[in-house]
mmCIF file of C-alpha atoms in Angstrom:
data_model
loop_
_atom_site.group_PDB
_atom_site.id
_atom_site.type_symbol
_atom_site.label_atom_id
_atom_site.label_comp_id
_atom_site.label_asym_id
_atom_site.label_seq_id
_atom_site.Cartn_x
_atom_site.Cartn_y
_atom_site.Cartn_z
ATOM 1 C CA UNK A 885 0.496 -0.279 -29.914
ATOM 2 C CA UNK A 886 -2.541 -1.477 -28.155
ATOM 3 C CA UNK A 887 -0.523 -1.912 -24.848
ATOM 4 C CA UNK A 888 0.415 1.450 -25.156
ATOM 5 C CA UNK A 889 -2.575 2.609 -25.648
ATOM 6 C CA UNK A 890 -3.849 1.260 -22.673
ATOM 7 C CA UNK A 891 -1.332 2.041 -20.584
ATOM 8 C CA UNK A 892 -1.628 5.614 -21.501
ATOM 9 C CA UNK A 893 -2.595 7.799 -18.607
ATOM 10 C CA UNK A 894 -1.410 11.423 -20.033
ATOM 11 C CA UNK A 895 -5.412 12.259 -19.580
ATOM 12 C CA UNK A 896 -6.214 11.031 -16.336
ATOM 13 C CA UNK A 897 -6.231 14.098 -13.553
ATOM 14 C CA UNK A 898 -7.723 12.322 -10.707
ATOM 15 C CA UNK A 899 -4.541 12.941 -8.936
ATOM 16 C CA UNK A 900 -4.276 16.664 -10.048
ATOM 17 C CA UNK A 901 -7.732 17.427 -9.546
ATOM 18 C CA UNK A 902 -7.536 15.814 -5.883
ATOM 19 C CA UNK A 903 -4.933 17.871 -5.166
ATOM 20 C CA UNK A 904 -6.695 21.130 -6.259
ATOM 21 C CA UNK A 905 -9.946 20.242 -4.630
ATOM 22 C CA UNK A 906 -7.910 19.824 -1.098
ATOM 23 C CA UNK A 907 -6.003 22.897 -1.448
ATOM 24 C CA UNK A 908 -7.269 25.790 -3.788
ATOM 25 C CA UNK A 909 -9.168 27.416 -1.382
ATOM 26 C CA UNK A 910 -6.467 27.080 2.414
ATOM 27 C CA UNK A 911 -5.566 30.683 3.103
ATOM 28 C CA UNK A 912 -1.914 31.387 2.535
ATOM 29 C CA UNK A 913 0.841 30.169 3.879
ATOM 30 C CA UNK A 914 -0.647 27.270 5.930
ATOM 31 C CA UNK A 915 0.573 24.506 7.536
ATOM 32 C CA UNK A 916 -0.911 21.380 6.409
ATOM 33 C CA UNK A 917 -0.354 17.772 7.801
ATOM 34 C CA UNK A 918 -0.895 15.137 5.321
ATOM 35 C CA UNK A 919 -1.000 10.794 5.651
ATOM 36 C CA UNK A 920 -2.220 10.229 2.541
ATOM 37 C CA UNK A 921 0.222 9.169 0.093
ATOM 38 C CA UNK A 922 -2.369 9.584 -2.667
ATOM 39 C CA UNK A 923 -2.211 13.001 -1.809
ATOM 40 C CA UNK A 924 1.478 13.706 -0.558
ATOM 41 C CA UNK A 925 2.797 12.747 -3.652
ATOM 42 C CA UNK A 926 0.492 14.587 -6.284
ATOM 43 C CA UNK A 927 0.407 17.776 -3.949
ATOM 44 C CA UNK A 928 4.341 17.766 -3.779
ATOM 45 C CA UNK A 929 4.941 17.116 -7.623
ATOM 46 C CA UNK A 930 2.681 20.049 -8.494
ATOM 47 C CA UNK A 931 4.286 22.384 -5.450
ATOM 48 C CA UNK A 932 7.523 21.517 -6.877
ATOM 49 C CA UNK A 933 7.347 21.696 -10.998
ATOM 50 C CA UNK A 934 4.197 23.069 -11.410
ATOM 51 C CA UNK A 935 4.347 25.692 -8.734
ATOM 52 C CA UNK A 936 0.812 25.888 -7.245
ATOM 53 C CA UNK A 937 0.518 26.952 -4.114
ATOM 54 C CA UNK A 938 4.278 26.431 -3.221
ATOM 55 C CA UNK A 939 3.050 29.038 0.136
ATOM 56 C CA UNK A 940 1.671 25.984 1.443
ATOM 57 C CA UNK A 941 3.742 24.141 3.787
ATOM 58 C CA UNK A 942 3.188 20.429 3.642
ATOM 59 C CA UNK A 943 3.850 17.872 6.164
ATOM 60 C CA UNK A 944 3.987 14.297 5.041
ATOM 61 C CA UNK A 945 3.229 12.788 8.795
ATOM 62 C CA UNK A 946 4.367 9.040 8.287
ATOM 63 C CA UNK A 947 8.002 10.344 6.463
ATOM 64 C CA UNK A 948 8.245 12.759 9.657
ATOM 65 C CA UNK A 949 7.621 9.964 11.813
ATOM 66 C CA UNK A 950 9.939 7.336 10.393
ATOM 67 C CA UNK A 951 12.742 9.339 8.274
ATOM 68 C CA UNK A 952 15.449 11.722 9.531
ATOM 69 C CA UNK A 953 16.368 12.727 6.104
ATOM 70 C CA UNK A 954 12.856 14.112 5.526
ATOM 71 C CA UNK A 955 12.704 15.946 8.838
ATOM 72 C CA UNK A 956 16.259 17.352 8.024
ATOM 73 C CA UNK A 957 15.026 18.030 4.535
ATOM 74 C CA UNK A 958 11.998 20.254 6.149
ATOM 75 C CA UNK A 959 13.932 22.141 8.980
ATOM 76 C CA UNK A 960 16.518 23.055 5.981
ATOM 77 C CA UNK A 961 13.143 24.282 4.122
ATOM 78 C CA UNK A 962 11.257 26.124 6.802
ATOM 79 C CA UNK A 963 13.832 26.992 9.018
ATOM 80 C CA UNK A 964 11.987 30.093 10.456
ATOM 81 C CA UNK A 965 8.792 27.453 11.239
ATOM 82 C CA UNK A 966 11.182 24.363 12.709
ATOM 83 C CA UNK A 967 12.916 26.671 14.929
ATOM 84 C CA UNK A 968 9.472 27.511 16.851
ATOM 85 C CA UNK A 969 9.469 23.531 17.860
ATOM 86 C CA UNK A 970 12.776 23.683 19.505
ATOM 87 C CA UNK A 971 13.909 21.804 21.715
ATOM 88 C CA UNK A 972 10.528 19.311 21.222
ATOM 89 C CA UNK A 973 12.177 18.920 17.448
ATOM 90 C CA UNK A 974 15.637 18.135 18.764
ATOM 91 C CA UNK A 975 14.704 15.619 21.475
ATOM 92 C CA UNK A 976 12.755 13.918 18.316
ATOM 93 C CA UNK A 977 15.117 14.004 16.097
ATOM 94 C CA UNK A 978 17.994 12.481 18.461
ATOM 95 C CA UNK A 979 15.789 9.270 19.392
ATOM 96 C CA UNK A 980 14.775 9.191 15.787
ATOM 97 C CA UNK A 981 18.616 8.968 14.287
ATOM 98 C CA UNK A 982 18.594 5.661 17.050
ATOM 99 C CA UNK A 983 15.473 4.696 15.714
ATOM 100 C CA UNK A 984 17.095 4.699 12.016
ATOM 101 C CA UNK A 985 20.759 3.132 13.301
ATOM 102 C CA UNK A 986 18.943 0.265 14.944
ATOM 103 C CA UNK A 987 19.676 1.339 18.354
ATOM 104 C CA UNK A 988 16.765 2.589 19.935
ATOM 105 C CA UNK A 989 16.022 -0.312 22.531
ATOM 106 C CA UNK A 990 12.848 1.704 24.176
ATOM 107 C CA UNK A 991 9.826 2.980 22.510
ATOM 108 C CA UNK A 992 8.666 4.641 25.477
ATOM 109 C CA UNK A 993 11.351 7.895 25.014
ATOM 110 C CA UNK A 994 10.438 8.403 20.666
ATOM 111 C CA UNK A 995 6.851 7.700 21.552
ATOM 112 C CA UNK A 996 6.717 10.307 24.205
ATOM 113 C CA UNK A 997 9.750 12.976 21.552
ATOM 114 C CA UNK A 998 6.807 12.415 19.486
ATOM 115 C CA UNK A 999 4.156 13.193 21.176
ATOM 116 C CA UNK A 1000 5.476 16.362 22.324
ATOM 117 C CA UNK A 1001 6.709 17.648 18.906
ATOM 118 C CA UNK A 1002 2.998 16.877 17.176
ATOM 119 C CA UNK A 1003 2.130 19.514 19.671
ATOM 120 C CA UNK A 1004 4.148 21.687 19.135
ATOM 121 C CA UNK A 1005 3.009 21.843 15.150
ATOM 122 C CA UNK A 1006 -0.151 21.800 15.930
ATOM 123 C CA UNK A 1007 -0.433 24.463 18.356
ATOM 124 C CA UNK A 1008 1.892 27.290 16.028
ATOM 125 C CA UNK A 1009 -0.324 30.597 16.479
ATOM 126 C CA UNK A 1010 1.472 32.258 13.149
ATOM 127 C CA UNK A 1011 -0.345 29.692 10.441
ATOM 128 C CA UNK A 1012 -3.590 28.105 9.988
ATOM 129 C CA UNK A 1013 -3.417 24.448 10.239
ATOM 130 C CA UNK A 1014 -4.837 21.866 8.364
ATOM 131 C CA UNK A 1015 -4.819 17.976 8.462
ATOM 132 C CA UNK A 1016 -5.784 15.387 6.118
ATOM 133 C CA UNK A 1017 -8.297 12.772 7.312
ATOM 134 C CA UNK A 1018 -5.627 10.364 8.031
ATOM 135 C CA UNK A 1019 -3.417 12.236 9.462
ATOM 136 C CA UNK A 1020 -6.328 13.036 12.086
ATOM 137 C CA UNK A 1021 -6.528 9.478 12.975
ATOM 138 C CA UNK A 1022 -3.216 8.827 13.331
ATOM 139 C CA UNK A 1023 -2.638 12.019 15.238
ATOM 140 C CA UNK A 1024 -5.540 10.658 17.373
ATOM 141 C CA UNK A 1025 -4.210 7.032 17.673
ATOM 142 C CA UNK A 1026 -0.728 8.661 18.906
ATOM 143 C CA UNK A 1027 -2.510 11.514 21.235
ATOM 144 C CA UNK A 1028 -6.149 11.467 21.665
ATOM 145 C CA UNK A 1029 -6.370 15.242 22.761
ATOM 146 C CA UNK A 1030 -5.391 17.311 19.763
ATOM 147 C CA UNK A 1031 -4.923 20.881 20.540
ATOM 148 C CA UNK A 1032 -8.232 22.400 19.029
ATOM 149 C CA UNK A 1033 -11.308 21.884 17.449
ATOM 150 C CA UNK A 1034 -10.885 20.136 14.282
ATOM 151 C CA UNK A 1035 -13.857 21.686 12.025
ATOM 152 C CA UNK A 1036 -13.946 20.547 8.488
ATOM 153 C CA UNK A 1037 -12.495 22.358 5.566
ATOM 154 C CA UNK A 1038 -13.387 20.564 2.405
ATOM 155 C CA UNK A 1039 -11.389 18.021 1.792
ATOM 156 C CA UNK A 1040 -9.485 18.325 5.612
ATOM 157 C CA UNK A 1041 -9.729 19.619 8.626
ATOM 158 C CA UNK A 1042 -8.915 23.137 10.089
ATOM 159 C CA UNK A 1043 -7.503 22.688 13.292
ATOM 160 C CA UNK A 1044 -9.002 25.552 14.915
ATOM 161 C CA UNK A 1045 -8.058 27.385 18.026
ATOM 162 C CA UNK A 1046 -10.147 29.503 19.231
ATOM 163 C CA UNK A 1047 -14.083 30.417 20.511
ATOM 164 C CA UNK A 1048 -16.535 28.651 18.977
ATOM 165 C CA UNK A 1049 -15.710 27.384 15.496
ATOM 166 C CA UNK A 1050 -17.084 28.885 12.355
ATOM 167 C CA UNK A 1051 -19.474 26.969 10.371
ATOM 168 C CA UNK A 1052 -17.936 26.488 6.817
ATOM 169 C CA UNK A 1053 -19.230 24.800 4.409
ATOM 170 C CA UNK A 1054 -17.217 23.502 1.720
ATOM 171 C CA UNK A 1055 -17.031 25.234 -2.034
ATOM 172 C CA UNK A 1056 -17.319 22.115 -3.884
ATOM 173 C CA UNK A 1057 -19.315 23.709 -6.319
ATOM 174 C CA UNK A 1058 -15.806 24.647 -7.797
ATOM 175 C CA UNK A 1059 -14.117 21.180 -7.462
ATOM 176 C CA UNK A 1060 -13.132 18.796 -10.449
ATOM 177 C CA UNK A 1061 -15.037 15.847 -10.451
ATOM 178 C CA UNK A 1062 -14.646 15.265 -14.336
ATOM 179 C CA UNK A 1063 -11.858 12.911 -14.077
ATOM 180 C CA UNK A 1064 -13.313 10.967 -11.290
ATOM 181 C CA UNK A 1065 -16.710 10.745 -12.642
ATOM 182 C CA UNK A 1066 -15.601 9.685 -16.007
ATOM 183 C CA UNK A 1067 -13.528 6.682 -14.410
ATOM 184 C CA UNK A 1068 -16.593 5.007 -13.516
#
């Protein structure tokens, strides 16, 4: 019983409260581009069963990069937002179906598909967009000039498009810290 008892984490909301604290507050319907598993994975579980803030659309960067099923699995989703990134989507997704058969001989051509498709999604006009710390770096690593200003947003960073960027600072006066603070 002891085991049990130890291994019991019905009480811990780290994850949950992580979640909230990155997302509450986005304005609807945005678009937001996400590397952290620690956050994918939470965020999605609570979209899905728990239903908060299923308006959001979120973009788990390193399954986009690497996975054809999840890219198919987001254009079946969104099909009204992935049709804005044709043909940039398309070229991806062909050198990314080589990439997954083994075939795909040159990096140069999925490097460049790439490249081209991050900015398309990050230059949409209908939806704010918002990406995840590391996301932002490996957005950066792939194409150091990213389409905007990135200006913090709490937990991420709104990539913003135009004039000078508002100054906004975050409402963590309403974020859960209980769970995290207790884990000490």
């Amino acid at each position: 019983a002891s085991r049990v008892t130890a291994a019991n984490r019905s009480a811990d909301t780290v994850s949950d409260d992580y979640v909230r604290n990155a997302l509450a507050d986005l304005p609807p319907n945005a678009l937001v581009i996400i590397a952290d598993w620690q956050l994918y994975a939470p965020a999605w579980y609570l979209q899905e069963v728990e239903g908060f803030r299923r308006d959001l659309i979120l973009i788990d960067l390193l399954l986009w990069e690497n996975r054809p099923w999840y890219v198919d699995g987001i254009m079946r989703r969104y099909p009204e937002l992935t049709a804005q990134w044709q043909p940039s989507l398309d070229a991806f997704r062909v050198e990314l179906e080589m990439f997954e058969r083994g075939a795909l001989r040159d990096t140069t051509a999925i490097a460049s598909a790439y490249r081209t498709l991050l900015s398309a999604i990050l230059t949409i006009q209908e939806r704010d967009v918002f990406v995840e710390g590391l996301a932002a770096a490996e957005i950066v690593r792939r194409q150091p000039e990213i389409p905007g200003i990135p200006v913090p947003h709490g937990l991420l960073l709104q990539v913003y498009r135009g004039g000078v960027p508002p100054v906004q600072l975050p409402s963590i006066a309403d974020w859960k810290l209980d769970a995290l603070l207790a884990s000490r």
